[in-house]
Coordinates of C-alpha atoms in Angstrom, one line a residue:
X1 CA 0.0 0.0 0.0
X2 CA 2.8 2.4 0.7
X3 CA 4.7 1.7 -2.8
X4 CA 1.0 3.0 -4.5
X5 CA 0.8 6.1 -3.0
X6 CA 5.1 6.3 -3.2
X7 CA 4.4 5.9 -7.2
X8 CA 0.8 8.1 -7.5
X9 CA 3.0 10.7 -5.9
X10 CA 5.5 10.2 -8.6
X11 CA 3.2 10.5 -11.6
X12 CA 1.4 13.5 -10.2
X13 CA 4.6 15.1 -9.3
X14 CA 5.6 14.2 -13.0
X15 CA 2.6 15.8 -14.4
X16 CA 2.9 18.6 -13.1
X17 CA 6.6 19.1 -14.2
X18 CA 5.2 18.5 -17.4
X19 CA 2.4 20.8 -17.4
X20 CA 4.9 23.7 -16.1
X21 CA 6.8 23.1 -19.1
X22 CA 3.6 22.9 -21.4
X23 CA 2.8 26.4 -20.4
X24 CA 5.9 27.7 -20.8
X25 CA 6.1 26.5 -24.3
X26 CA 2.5 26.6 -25.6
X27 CA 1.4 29.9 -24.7
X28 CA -2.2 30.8 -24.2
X29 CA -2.7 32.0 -27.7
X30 CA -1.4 29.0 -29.0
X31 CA -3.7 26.6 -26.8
X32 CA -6.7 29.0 -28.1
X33 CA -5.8 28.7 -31.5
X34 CA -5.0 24.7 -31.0
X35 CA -8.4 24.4 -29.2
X36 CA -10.5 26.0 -32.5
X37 CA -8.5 24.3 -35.1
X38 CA -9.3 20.6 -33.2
X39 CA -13.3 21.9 -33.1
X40 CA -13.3 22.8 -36.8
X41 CA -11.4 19.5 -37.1
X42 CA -14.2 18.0 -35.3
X43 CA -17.0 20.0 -36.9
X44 CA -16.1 19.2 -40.4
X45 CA -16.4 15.7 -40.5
X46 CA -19.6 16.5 -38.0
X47 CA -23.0 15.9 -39.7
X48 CA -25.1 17.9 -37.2
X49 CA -24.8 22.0 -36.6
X50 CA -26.1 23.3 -33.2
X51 CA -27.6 26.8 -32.6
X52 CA -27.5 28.3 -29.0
X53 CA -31.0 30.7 -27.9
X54 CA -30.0 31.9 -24.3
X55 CA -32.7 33.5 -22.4
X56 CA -30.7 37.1 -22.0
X57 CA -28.9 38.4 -25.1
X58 CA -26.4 41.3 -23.8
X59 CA -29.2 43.2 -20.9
X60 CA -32.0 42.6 -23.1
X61 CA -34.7 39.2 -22.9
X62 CA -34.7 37.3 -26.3
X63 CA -38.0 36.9 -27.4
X64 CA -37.4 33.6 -29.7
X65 CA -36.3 32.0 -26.0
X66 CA -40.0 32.6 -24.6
X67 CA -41.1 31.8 -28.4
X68 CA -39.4 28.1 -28.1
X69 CA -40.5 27.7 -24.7
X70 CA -44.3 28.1 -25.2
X71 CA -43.7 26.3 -28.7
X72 CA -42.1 23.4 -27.1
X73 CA -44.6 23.3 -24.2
X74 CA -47.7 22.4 -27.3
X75 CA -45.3 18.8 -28.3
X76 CA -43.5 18.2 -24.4
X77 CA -46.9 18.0 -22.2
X78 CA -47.4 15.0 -24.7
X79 CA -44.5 12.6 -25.0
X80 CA -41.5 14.8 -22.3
X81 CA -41.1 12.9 -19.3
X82 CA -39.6 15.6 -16.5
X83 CA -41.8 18.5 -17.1
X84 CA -41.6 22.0 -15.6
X85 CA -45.3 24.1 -15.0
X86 CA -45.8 27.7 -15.1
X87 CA -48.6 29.8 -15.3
X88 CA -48.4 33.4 -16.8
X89 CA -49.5 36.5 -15.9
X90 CA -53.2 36.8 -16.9
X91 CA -53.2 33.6 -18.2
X92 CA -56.0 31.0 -17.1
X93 CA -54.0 27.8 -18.6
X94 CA -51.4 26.2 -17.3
X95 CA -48.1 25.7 -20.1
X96 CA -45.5 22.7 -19.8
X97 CA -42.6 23.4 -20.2
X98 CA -39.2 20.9 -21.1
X99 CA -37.0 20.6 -17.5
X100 CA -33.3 21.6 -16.9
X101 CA -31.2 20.3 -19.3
X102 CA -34.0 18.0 -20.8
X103 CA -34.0 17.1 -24.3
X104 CA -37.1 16.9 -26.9
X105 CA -37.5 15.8 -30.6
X106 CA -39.4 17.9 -33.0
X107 CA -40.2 17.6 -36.7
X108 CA -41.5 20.0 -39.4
X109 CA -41.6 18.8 -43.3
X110 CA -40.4 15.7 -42.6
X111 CA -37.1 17.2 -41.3
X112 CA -36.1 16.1 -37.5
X113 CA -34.5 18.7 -34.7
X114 CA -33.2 18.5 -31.5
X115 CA -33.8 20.8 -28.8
X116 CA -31.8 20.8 -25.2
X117 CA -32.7 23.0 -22.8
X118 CA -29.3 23.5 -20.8
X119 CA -29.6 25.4 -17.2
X120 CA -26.0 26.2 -15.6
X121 CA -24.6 28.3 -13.0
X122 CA -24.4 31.9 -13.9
X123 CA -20.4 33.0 -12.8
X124 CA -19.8 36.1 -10.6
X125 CA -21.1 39.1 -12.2
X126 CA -19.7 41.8 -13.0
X127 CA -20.9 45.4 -12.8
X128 CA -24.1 45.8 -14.7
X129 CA -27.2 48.2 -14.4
X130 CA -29.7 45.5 -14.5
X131 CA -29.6 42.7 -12.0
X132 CA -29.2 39.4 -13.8
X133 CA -30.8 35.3 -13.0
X134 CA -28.2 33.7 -11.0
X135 CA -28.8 30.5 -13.4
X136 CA -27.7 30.5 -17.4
X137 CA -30.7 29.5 -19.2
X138 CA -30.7 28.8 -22.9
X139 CA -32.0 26.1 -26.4
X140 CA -29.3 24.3 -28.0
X141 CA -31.1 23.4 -31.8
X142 CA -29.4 20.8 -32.9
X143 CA -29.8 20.2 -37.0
X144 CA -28.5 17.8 -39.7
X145 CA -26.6 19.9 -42.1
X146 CA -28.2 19.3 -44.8
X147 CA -31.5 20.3 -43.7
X148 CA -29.7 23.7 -42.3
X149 CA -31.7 26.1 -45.0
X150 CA -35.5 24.7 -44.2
X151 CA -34.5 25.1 -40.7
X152 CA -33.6 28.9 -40.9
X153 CA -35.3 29.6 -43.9
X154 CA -39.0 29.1 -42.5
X155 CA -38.9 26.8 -39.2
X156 CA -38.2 29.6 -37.0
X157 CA -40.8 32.3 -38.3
X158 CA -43.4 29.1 -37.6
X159 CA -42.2 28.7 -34.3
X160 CA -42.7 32.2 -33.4
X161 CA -45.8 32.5 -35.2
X162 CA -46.8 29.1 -33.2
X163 CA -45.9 30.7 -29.8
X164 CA -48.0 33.6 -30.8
X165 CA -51.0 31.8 -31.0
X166 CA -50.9 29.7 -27.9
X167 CA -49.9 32.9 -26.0
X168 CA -53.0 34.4 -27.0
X169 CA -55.4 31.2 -26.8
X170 CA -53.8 30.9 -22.9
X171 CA -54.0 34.6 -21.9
X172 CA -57.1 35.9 -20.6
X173 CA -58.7 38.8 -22.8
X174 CA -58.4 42.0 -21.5
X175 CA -60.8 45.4 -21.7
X176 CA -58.7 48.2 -21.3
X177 CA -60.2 51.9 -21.2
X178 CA -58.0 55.3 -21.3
X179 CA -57.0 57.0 -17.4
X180 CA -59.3 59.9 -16.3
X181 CA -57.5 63.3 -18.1
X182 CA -54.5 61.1 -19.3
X183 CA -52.8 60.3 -16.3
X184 CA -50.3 57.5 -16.9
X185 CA -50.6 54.9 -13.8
X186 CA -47.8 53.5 -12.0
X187 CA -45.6 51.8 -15.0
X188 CA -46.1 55.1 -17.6
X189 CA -49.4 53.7 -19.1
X190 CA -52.6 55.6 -19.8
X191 CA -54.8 52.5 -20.2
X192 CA -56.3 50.7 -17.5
X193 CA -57.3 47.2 -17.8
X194 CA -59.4 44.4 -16.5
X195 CA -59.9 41.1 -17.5
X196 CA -62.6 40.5 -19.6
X197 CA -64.7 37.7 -19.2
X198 CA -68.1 38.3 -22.0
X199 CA -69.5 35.1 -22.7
X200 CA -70.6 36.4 -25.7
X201 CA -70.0 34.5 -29.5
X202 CA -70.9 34.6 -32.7
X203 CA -73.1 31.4 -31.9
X204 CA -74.4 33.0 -29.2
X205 CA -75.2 36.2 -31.1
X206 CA -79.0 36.9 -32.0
X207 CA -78.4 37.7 -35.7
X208 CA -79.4 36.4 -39.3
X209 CA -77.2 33.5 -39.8
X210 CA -75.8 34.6 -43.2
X211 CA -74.7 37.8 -42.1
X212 CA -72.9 36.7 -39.3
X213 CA -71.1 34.1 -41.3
X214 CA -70.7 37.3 -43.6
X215 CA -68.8 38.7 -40.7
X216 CA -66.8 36.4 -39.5
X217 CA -65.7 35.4 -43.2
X218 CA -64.5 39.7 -43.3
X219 CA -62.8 39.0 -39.8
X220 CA -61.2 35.9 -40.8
X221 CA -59.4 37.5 -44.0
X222 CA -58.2 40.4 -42.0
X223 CA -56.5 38.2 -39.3
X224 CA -54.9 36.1 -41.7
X225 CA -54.2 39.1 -44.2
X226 CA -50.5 40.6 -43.6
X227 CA -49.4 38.9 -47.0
X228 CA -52.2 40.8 -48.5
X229 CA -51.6 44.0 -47.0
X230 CA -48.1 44.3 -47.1
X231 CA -48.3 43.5 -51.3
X232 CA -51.0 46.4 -51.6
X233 CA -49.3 48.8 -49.7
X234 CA -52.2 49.5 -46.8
X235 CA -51.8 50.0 -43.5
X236 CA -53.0 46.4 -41.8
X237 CA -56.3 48.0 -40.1
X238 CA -59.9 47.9 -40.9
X239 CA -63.0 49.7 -39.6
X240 CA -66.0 48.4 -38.6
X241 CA -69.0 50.5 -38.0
X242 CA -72.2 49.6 -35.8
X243 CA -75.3 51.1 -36.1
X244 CA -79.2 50.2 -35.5
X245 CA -81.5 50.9 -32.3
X246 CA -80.8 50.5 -28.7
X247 CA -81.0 46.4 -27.7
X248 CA -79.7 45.1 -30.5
X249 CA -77.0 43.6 -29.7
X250 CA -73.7 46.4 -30.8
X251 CA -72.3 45.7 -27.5
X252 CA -72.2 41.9 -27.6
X253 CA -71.3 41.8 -31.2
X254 CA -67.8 44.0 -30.3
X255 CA -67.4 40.8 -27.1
X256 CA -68.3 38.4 -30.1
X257 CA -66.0 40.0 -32.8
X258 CA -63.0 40.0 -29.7
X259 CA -63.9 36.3 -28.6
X260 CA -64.0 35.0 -32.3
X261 CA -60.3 36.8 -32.8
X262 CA -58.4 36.4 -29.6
X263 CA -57.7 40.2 -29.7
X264 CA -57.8 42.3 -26.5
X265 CA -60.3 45.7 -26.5
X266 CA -59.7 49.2 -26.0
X267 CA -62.4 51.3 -25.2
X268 CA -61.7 54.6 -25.9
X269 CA -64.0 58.1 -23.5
X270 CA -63.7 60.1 -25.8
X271 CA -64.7 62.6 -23.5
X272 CA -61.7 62.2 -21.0
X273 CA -59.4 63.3 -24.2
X274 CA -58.6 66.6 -24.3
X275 CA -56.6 67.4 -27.5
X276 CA -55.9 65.9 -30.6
X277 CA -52.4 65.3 -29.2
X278 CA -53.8 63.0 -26.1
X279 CA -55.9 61.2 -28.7
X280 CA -52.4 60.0 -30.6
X281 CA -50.6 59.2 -27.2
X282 CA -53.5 57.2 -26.1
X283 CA -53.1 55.6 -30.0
X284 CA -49.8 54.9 -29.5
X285 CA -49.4 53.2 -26.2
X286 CA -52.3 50.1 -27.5
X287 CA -51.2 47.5 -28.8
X288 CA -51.1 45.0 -31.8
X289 CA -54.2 42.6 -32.1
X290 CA -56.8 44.8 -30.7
X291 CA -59.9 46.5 -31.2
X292 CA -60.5 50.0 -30.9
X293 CA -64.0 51.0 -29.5
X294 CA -65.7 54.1 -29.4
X295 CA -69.3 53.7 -28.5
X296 CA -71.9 56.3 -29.3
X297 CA -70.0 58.9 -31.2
X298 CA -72.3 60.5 -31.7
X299 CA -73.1 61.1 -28.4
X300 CA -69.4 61.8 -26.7
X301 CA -68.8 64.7 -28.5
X302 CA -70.1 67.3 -31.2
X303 CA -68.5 65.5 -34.3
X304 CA -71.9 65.5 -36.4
X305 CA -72.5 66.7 -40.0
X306 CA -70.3 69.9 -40.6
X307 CA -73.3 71.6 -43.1
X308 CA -75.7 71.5 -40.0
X309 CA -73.1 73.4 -38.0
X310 CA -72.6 76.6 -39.9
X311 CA -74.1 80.3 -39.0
X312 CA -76.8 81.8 -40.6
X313 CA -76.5 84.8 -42.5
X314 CA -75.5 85.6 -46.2
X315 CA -71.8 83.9 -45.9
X316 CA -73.7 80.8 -44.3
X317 CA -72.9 79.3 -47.7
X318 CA -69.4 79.9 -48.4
X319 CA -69.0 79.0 -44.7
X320 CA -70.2 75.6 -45.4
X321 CA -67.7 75.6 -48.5
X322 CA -65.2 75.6 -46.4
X323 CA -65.9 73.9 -43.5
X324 CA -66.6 70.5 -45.7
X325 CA -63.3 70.9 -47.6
X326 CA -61.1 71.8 -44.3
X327 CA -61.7 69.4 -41.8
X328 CA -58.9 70.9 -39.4
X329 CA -61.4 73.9 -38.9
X330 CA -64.6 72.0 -38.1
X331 CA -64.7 73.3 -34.1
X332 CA -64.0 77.0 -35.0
X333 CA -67.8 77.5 -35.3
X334 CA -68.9 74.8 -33.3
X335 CA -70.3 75.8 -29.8
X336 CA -69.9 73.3 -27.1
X337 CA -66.9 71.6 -29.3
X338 CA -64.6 73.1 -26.8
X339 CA -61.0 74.8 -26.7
X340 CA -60.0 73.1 -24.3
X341 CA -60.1 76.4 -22.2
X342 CA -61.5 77.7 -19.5
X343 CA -64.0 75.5 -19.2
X344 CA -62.3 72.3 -18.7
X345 CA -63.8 71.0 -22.3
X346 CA -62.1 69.2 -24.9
X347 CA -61.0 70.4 -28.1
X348 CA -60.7 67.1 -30.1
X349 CA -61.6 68.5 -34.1
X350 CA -63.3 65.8 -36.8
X351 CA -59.6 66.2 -38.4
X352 CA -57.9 64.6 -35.5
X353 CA -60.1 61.9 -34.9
X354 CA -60.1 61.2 -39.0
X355 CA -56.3 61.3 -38.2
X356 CA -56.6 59.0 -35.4
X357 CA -59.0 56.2 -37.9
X358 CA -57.0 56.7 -41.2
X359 CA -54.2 59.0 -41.2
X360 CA -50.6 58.2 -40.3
X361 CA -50.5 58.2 -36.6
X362 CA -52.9 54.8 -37.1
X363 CA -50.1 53.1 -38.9
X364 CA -47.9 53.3 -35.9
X365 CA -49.3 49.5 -35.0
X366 CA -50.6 46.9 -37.1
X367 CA -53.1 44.0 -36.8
X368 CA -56.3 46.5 -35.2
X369 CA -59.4 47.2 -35.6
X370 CA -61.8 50.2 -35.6
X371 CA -65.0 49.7 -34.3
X372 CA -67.5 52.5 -33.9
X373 CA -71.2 52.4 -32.6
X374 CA -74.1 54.7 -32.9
X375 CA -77.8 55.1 -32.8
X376 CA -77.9 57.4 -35.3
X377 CA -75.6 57.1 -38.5
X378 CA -77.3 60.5 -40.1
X379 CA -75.5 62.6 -37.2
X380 CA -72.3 61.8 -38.2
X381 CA -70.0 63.6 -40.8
X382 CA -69.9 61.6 -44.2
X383 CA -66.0 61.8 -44.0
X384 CA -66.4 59.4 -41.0
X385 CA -68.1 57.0 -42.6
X386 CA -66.2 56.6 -46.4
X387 CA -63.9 53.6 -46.7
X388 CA -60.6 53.6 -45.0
X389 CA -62.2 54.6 -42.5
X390 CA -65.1 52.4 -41.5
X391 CA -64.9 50.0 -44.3
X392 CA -67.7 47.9 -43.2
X393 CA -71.3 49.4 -42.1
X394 CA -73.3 46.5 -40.2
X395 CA -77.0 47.4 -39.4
X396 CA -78.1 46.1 -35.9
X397 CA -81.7 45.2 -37.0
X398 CA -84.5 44.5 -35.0
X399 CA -84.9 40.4 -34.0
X400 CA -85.6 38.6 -36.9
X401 CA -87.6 35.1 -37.1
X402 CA -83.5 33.5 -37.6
X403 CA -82.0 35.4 -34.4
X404 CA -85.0 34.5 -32.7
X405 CA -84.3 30.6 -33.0
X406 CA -81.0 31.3 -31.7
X407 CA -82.4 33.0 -28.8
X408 CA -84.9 30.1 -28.0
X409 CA -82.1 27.8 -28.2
X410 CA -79.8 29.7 -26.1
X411 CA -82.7 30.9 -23.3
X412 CA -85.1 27.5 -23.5
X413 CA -82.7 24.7 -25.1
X414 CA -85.0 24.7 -28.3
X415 CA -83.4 22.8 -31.3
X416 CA -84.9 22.7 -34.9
X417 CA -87.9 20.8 -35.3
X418 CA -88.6 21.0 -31.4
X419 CA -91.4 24.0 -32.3
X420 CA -94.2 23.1 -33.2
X421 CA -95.2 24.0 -36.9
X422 CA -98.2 26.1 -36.5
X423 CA -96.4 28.2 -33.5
X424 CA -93.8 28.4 -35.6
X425 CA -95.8 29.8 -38.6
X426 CA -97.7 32.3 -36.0
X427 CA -94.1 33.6 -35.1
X428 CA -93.0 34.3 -39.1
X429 CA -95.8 36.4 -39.6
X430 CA -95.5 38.6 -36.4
X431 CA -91.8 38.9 -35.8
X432 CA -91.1 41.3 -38.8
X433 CA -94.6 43.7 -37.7
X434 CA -93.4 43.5 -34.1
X435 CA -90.1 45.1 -34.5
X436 CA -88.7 43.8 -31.1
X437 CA -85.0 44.3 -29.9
X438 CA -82.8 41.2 -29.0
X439 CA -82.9 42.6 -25.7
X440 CA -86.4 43.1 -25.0
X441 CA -87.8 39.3 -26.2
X442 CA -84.3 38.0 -23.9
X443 CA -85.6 39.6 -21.0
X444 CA -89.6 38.0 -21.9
X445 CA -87.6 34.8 -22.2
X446 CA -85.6 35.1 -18.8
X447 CA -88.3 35.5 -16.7
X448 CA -90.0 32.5 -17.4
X449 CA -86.9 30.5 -18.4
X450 CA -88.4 27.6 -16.0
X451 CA -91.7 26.7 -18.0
X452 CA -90.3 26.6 -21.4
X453 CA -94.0 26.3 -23.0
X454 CA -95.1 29.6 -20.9
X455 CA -92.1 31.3 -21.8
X456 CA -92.9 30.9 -25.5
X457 CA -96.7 31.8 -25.2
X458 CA -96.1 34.7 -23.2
X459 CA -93.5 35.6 -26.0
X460 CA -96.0 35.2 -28.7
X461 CA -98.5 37.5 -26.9
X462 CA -96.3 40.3 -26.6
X463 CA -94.8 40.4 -30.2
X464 CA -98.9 39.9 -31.4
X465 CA -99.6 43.2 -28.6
X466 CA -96.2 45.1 -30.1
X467 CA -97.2 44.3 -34.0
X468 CA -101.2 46.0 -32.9
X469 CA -99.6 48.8 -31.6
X470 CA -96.9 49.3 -34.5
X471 CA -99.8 48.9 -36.9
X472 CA -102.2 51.8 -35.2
X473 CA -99.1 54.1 -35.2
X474 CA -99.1 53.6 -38.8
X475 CA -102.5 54.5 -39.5
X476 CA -102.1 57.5 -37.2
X477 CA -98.6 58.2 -39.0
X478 CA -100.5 57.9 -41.9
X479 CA -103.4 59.9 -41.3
X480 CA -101.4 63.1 -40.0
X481 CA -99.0 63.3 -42.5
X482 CA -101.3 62.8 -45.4
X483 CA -103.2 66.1 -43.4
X484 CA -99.7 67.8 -43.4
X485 CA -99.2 67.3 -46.8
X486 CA -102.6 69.0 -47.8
X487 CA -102.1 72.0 -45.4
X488 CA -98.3 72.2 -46.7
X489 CA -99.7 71.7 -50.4
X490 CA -102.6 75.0 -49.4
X491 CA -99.8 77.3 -47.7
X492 CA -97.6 76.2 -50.5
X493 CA -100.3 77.4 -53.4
X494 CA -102.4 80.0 -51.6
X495 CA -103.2 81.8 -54.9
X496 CA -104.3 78.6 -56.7
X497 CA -106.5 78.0 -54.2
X498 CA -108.0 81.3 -54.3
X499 CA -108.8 81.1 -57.8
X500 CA -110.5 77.8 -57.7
X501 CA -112.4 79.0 -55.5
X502 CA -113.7 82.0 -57.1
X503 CA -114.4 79.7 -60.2
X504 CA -116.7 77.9 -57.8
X505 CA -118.5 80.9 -56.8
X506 CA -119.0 82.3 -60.1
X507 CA -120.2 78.9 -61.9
X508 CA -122.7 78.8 -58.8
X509 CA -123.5 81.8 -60.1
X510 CA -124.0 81.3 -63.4
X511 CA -126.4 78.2 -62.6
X512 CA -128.7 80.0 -60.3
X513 CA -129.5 82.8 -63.0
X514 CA -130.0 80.1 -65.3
X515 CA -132.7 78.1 -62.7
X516 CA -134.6 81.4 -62.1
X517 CA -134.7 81.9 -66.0
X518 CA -136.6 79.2 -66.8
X519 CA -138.7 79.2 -63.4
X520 CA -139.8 82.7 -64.8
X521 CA -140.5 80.7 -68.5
X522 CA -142.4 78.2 -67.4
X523 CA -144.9 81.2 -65.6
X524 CA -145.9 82.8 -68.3
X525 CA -146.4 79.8 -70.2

């Protein structure tokens, strides 16, 4: 036992005589140079090249990391074996993740990949503004040679767009709406959010079934449309105006429209804007993949049709003139549209909210949406409501015998064929005289949601009392305004009038001489 640890002594002493000597000869530079020429020795008879994606590139987070890492999640929660769980932040699903220093195979076209995900100890750092992870996290993408273009030619851009997609189907929507006066909150933001949790869809939507497949066929070409866009030159938007009576369903179509997309909304008060130059801040700071709402515009501020705003008086004309060819001075003569003054009013003009729709502040983001509502599309200024700006107009009718089957299904579980035929016959003939709201035959339907037969009776009564009612105001429409028409047709023609009248009088004339002629004849015969 004492001649092995006489000779390991020997050999380590040896080794290090010999390693002295070996730095004495081989310098540093040398070993460095040695060191690469032995791994491009190694790499060219190789058949695989490997890619490193660490987590922090310089102080900054890579985003293809995160985008492998949710992509990878989609194939590891299936065949990995050590899985790692997170949850994200406003997120309702829980993502699986590959473990430290865990290994998963991938293919895409019939070529196979490699990922690693290696995790190691982060040395001491050294001075840096920004705190950074004590571990070293990072993908290793290991790839046959050969298939090196397919891989970064197009398998990259579909694992980000991948990512993107399960990001939004895991993340909770969110309804944001723009801070009181434009204050920012706590991290510089002028938008405040919540989650939003509408239930409503297009399947749950009370509408004719064509036009909502209409809709979602125009929503569907958008979403899918960069290609498109970016070959013709047009900024990747689209507007969408809403328009109809109250209770028919504007509000839940927007949830609808947001559900259907995955895109988060942004309901803009257009009456806690203040200037034109708020209005692009708050435009700015919104992201990509979102809707834009402004409900009732023609209610939150005076933005209705520039020719019903001019002065009277003998330049009333040439004021209109220019008032409908420059939209920058459309508040100058408005009262009430604010300076944004004294008062505490806003001075937002048509021109910079046409700005904010279609000029090219609205570019600054892509993938959005425009969606305005109103009760009344003849208030608002026809330069609102031309294409580019809201390129689709959809008319919120009242219920329709279509929308109503949906709501009987959705309120009472009622499939096809489950009415009966004659009901349904008594229903076709009323529904379209009635001229109910979506809202007003949902809340007939809640009340007696627990006797489905009563619920549909009662139903049936009020659209047959609604359709008697809409048909006397007709006749009484009718009546006056055929009255009107006959006074405006005597105030219009006053002179006509008085003419045919003395006509009257003088052929009665004329035929009472003639009577007492021949009563006089027939005496003195």
């Amino acid at each position: 036992m004492k001649e092995f640890w006489t000779t390991l002594a020997s050999v380590m002493g040896v080794w290090a005589f010999f390693q002295s000597i070996l730095h004495t000869v081989f310098p540093p530079e040398l070993r460095f140079a040695s060191l690469k020429l032995f791994h491009r020795f190694f790499n060219w008879f190789s058949a695989y090249c490997y890619y490193d994606i660490t987590e922090i590139d310089g102080v900054n987070t890579n985003e293809l990391y995160n985008a492998v890492q949710l992509y990878l999640s989609s194939s590891a929660s299936i065949t990995g074996n050590r899985l790692s769980l997170t949850r994200g932040l406003n997120s309702s699903a829980i993502t699986f993740g590959l473990s430290n220093n865990d290994r998963l195979m991938d293919t895409y076209n019939g070529v196979t990949v490699l990922w690693e995900h290696i995790v190691t100890q982060r040395q001491a750092q050294t001075f840096s503004w920004r705190p950074l992870p004590e571990e070293k996290r990072g993908f290793t993408l290991r790839v046959k040679k050969k298939d090196k273009a397919v891989i970064l030619g197009s398998y990259l851009d579909f694992v980000m767009e991948k990512a993107g997609e399960i990001r939004r189907n895991n993340q909770d929507r969110l309804l944001y709406t723009n801070s009181r006066g434009g204050s920012l909150d706590s991290r510089g933001h002028p938008w405040e959010s919540v989650p939003f949790k509408h239930p409503s869809t297009f399947d749950t939507l009370a509408m004719d079934p064509a036009k909502k497949g209409e809709i979602m066929a125009d929503l569907k070409d958008f979403a899918n449309g960069e290609a498109f866009y970016q070959r013709t030159g047009r900024a990747w938007k689209r507007g969408y105006l809403l328009y109809g009576p109250p209770g028919t369903g504007k509000s839940s179509m927007i949830a609808a429209m947001a559900n259907y997309l995955g895109y988060d909304i942004y309901d803009l008060e257009l009456t806690e804007v203040h200037t034109n130059s708020e209005l692009r801040k708050l435009l700015m700071k919104t992201s990509s993949k979102s809707i834009i709402v402004i409900e009732d515009i023609d209610c939150s501020i005076n933005l209705t049709n520039r020719k019903k705003n001019s002065g009277s008086g003998t330049n009333s004309g040439a004021r209109n003139n220019n008032n409908h060819n420059n939209t920058s001075n459309f508040d100058a003569s408005v009262p009430g549209s604010g300076n944004g003054g004294e008062d505490g009013g806003n001075s937002i003009t048509l021109s910079g909210l046409l700005n904010f729709t279609d000029g090219l502040w609205s570019c600054c983001g892509s993938e959005r949406i425009f969606l305005f509502t109103t009760n009344h599309i003849e208030k608002l200024d026809p330069a609102l409501l031309r294409s580019g700006r809201m390129d689709m107009h959809i008319f919120m009718s009242y219920c329709s015998f279509p929308a109503l089957k949906i709501l009987l299904k959705n309120y009472l579980g009622y499939n096809k064929g489950d009415l009966e035929k004659d009901l349904e016959e008594e229903f076709k003939q009323v529904m379209d005289k009635a001229e109910m709201t979506p809202a007003d035959i949902s809340e007939v339907l809640i009340k007696n949601r627990r006797d489905k037969e009563r619920a549909v009776w009662e139903l049936l009564e009020a659209l047959k009392l609604r359709a008697d009612k809409k048909s006397k105001e007709m006749m009484i429409n009718a009546t006056d305004l055929e009255v009107e028409e006959q006074e405006k047709r005597a105030l219009e023609n006053p002179k006509e009038n008085g003419e045919l009248q003395e006509n009257c009088d003088k052929r009665g004339g004329d035929d009472d001489l003639e009577n007492a002629d021949q009563i006089n004849d027939e005496k003195i015969n």
